[in-house]
Short mmCIF file of N, CA and C in Angstrom, two decimals:
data_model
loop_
_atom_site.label_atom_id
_atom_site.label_comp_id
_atom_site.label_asym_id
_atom_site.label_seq_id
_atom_site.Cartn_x
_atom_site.Cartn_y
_atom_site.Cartn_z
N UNK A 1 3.54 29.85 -32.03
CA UNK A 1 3.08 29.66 -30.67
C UNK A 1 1.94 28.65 -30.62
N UNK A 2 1.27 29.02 -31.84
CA UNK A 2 -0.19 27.71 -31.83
C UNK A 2 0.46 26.15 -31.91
N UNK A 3 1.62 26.00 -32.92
CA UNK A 3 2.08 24.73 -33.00
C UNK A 3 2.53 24.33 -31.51
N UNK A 4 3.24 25.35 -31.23
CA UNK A 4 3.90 24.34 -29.47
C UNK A 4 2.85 23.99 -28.68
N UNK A 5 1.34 24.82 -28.54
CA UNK A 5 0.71 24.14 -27.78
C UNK A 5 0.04 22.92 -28.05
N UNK A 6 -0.26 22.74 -29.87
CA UNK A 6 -1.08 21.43 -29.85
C UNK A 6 0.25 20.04 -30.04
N UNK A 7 1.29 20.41 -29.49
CA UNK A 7 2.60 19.47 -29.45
C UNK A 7 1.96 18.71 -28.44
N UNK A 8 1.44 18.80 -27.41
CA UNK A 8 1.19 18.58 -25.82
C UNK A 8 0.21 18.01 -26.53
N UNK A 9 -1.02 17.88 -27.26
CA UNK A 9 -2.22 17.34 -26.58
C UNK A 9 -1.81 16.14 -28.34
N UNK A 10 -1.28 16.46 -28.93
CA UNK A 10 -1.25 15.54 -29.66
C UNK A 10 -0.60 13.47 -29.46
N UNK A 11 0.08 14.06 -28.07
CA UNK A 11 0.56 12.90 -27.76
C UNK A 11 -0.59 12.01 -27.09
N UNK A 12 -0.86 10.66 -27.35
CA UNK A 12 -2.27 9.92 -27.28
C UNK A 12 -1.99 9.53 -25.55
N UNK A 13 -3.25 9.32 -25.19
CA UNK A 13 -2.33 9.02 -23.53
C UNK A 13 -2.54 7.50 -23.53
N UNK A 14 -1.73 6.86 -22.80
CA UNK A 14 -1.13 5.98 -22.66
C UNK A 14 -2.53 4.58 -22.04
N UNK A 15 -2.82 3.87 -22.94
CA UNK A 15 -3.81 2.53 -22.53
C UNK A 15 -3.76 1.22 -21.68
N UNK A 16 -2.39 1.43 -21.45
CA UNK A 16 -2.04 0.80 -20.45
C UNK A 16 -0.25 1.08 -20.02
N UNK A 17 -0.02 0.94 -18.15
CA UNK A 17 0.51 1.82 -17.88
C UNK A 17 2.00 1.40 -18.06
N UNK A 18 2.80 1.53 -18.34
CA UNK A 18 4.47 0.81 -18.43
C UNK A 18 4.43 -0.13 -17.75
N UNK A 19 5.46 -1.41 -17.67
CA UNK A 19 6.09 -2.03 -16.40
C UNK A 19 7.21 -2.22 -15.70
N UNK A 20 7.54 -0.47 -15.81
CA UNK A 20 8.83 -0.24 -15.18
C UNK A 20 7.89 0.48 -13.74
N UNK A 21 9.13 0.81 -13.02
CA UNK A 21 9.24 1.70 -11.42
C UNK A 21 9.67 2.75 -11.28
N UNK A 22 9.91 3.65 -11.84
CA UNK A 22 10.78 4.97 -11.14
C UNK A 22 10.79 5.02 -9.81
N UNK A 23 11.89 6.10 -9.90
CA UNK A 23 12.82 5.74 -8.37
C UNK A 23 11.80 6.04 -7.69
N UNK A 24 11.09 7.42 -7.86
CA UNK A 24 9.56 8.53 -7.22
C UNK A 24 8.62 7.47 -6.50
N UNK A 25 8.42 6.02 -8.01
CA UNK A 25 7.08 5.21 -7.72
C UNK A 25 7.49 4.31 -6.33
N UNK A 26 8.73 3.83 -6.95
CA UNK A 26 9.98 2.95 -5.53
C UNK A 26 9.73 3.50 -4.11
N UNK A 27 10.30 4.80 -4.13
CA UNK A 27 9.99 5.15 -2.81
C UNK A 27 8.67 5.33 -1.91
N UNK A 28 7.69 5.55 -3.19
CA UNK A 28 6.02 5.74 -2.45
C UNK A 28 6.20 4.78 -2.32
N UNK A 29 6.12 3.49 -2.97
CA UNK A 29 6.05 1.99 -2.55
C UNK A 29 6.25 1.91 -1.47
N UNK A 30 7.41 1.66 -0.95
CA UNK A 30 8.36 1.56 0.18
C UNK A 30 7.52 2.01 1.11
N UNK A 31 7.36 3.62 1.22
CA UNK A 31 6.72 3.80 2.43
C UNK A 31 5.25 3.61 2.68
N UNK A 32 4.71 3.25 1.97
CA UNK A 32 3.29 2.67 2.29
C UNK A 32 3.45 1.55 2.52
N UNK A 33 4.81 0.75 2.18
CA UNK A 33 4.49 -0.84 2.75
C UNK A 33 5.13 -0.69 3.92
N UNK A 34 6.39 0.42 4.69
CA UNK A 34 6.12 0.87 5.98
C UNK A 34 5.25 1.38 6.89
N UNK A 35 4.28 2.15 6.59
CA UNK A 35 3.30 2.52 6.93
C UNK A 35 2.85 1.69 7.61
N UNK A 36 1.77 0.74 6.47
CA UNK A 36 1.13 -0.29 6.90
C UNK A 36 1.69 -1.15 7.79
N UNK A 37 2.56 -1.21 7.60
CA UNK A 37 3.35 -2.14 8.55
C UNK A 37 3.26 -2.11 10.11
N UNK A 38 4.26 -0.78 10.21
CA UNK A 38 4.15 -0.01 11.59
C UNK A 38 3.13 0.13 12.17
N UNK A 39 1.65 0.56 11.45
CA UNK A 39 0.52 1.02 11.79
C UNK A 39 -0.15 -0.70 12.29
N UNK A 40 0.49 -1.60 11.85
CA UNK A 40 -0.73 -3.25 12.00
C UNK A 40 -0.06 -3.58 12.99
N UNK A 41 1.43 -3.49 13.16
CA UNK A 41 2.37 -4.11 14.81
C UNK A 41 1.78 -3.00 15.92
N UNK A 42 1.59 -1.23 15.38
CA UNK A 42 1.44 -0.61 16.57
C UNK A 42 -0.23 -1.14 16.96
N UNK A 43 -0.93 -1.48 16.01
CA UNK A 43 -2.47 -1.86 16.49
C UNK A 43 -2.14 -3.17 17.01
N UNK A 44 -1.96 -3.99 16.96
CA UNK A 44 -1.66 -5.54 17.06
C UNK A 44 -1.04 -5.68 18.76
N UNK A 45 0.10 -4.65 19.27
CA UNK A 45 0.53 -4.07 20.62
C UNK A 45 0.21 -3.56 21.82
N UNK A 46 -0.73 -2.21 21.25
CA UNK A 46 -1.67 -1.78 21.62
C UNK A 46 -3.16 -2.60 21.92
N UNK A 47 -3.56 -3.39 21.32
CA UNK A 47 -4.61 -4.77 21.24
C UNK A 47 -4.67 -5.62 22.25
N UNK A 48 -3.12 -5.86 22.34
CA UNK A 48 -2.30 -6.84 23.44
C UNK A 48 -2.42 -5.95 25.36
N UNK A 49 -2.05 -4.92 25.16
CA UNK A 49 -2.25 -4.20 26.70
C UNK A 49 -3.01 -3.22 26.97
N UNK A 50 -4.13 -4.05 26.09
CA UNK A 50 -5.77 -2.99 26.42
C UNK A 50 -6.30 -3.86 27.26
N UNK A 51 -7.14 -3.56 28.18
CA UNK A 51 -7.99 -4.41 28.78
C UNK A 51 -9.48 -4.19 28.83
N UNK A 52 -9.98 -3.13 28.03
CA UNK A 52 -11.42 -3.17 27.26
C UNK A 52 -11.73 -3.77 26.02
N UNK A 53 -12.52 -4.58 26.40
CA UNK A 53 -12.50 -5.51 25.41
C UNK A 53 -13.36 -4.88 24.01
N UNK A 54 -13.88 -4.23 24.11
CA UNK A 54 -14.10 -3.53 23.00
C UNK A 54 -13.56 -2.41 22.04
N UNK A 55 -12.41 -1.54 22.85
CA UNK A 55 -11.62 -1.15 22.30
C UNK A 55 -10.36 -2.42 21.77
N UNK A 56 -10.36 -3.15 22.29
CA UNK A 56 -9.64 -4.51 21.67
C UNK A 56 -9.82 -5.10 20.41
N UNK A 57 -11.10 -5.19 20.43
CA UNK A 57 -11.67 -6.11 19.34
C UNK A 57 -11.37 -4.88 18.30
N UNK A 58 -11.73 -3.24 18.54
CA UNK A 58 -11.65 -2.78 17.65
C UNK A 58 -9.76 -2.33 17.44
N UNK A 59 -8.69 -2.18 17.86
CA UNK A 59 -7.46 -2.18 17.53
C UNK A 59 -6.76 -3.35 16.88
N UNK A 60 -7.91 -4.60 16.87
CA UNK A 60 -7.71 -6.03 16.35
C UNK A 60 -8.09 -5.42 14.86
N UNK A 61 -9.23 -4.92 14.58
CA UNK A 61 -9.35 -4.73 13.06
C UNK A 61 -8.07 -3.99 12.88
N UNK A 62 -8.21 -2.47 13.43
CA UNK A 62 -7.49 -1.90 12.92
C UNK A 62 -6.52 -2.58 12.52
N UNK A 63 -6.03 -3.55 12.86
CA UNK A 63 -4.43 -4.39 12.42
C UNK A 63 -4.65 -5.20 11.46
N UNK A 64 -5.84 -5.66 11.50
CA UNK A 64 -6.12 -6.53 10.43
C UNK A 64 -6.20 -5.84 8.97
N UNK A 65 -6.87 -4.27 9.00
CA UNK A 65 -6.95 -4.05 7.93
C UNK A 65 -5.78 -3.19 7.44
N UNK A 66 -5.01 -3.09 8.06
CA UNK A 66 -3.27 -2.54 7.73
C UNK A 66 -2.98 -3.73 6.90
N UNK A 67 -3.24 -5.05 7.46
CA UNK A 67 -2.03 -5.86 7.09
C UNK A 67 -2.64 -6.56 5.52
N UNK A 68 -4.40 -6.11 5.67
CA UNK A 68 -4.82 -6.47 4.04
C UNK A 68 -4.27 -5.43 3.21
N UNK A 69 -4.12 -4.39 4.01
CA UNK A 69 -3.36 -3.27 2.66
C UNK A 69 -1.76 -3.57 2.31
N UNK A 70 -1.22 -3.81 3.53
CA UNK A 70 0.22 -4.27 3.18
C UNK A 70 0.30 -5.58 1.93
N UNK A 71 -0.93 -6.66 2.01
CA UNK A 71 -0.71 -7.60 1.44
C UNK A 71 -1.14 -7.77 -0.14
N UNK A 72 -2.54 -6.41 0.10
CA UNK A 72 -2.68 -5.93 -1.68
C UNK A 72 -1.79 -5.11 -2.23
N UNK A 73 -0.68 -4.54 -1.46
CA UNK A 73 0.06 -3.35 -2.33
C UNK A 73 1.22 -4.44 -2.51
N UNK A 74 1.38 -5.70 -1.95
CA UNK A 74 2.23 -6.79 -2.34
C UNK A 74 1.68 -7.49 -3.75
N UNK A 75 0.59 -7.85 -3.32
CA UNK A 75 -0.19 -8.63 -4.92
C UNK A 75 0.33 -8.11 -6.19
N UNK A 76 -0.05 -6.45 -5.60
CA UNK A 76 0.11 -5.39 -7.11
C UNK A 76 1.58 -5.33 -7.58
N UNK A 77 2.39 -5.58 -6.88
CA UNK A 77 3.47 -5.72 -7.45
C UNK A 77 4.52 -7.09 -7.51
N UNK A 78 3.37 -8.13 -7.05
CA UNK A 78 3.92 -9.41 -7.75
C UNK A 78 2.50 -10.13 -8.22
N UNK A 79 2.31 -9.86 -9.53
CA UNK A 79 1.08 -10.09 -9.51
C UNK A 79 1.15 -11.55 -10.20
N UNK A 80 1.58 -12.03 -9.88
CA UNK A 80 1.70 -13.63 -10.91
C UNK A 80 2.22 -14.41 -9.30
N UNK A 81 2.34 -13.98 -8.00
CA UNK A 81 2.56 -14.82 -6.79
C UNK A 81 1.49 -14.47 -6.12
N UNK A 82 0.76 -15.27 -5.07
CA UNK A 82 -0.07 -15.21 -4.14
C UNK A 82 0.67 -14.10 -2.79
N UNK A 83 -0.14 -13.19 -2.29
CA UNK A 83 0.03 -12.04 -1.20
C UNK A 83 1.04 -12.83 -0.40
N UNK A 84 1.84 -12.49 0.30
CA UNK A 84 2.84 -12.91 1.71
C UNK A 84 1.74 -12.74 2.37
N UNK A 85 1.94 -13.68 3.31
CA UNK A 85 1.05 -13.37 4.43
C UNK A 85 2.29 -12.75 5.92
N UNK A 86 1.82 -11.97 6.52
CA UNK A 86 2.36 -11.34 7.67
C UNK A 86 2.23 -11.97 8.77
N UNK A 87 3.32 -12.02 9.44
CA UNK A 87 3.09 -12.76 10.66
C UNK A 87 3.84 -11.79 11.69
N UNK A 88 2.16 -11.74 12.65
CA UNK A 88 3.00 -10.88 13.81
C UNK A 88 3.76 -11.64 14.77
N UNK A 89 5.28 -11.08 15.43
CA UNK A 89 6.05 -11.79 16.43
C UNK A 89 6.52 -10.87 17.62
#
């Protein structure tokens, strides 16, 4: 019983992380780059048929900083190309 437990801690942990995807990592991906997405067009919309200008300016960040997260969770997984940039339409 003593051997099976030091089976587990004998394995060294890992110094740097694979550069594969599992399907698990794929799909979190995915939906955080939906997320962000949805969340920077619904601020970006909402921005558009406000007419306080200070709740404006602030649904303007809010979109802005969706679309820096959409564009670092892009970096991280092309990390040898420059971010896409997003263009709202």
């Amino acid at each position: 019983m003593q051997q099976q437990q030091n089976t587990g801690t004998q394995q060294g942990m890992m110094q740097q992380p694979p550069s594969v995807i599992t399907t698990k990592d794929h799909l979190y991906l995915t939906d955080m780059l939906s997320w962000n997405l949805i969340a920077m067009k619904k601020a970006h919309f909402f921005a558009g048929q406000c007419s306080d200008q200070q709740l404006k300016s602030e649904l303007e960040k809010v979109g802005k900083m969706h679309e820096q997260h959409y564009s670092k969770i892009l970096t991280h997984l092309n990390p040898n190309q420059e971010a896409y940039g997003t263009q709202l339409q």
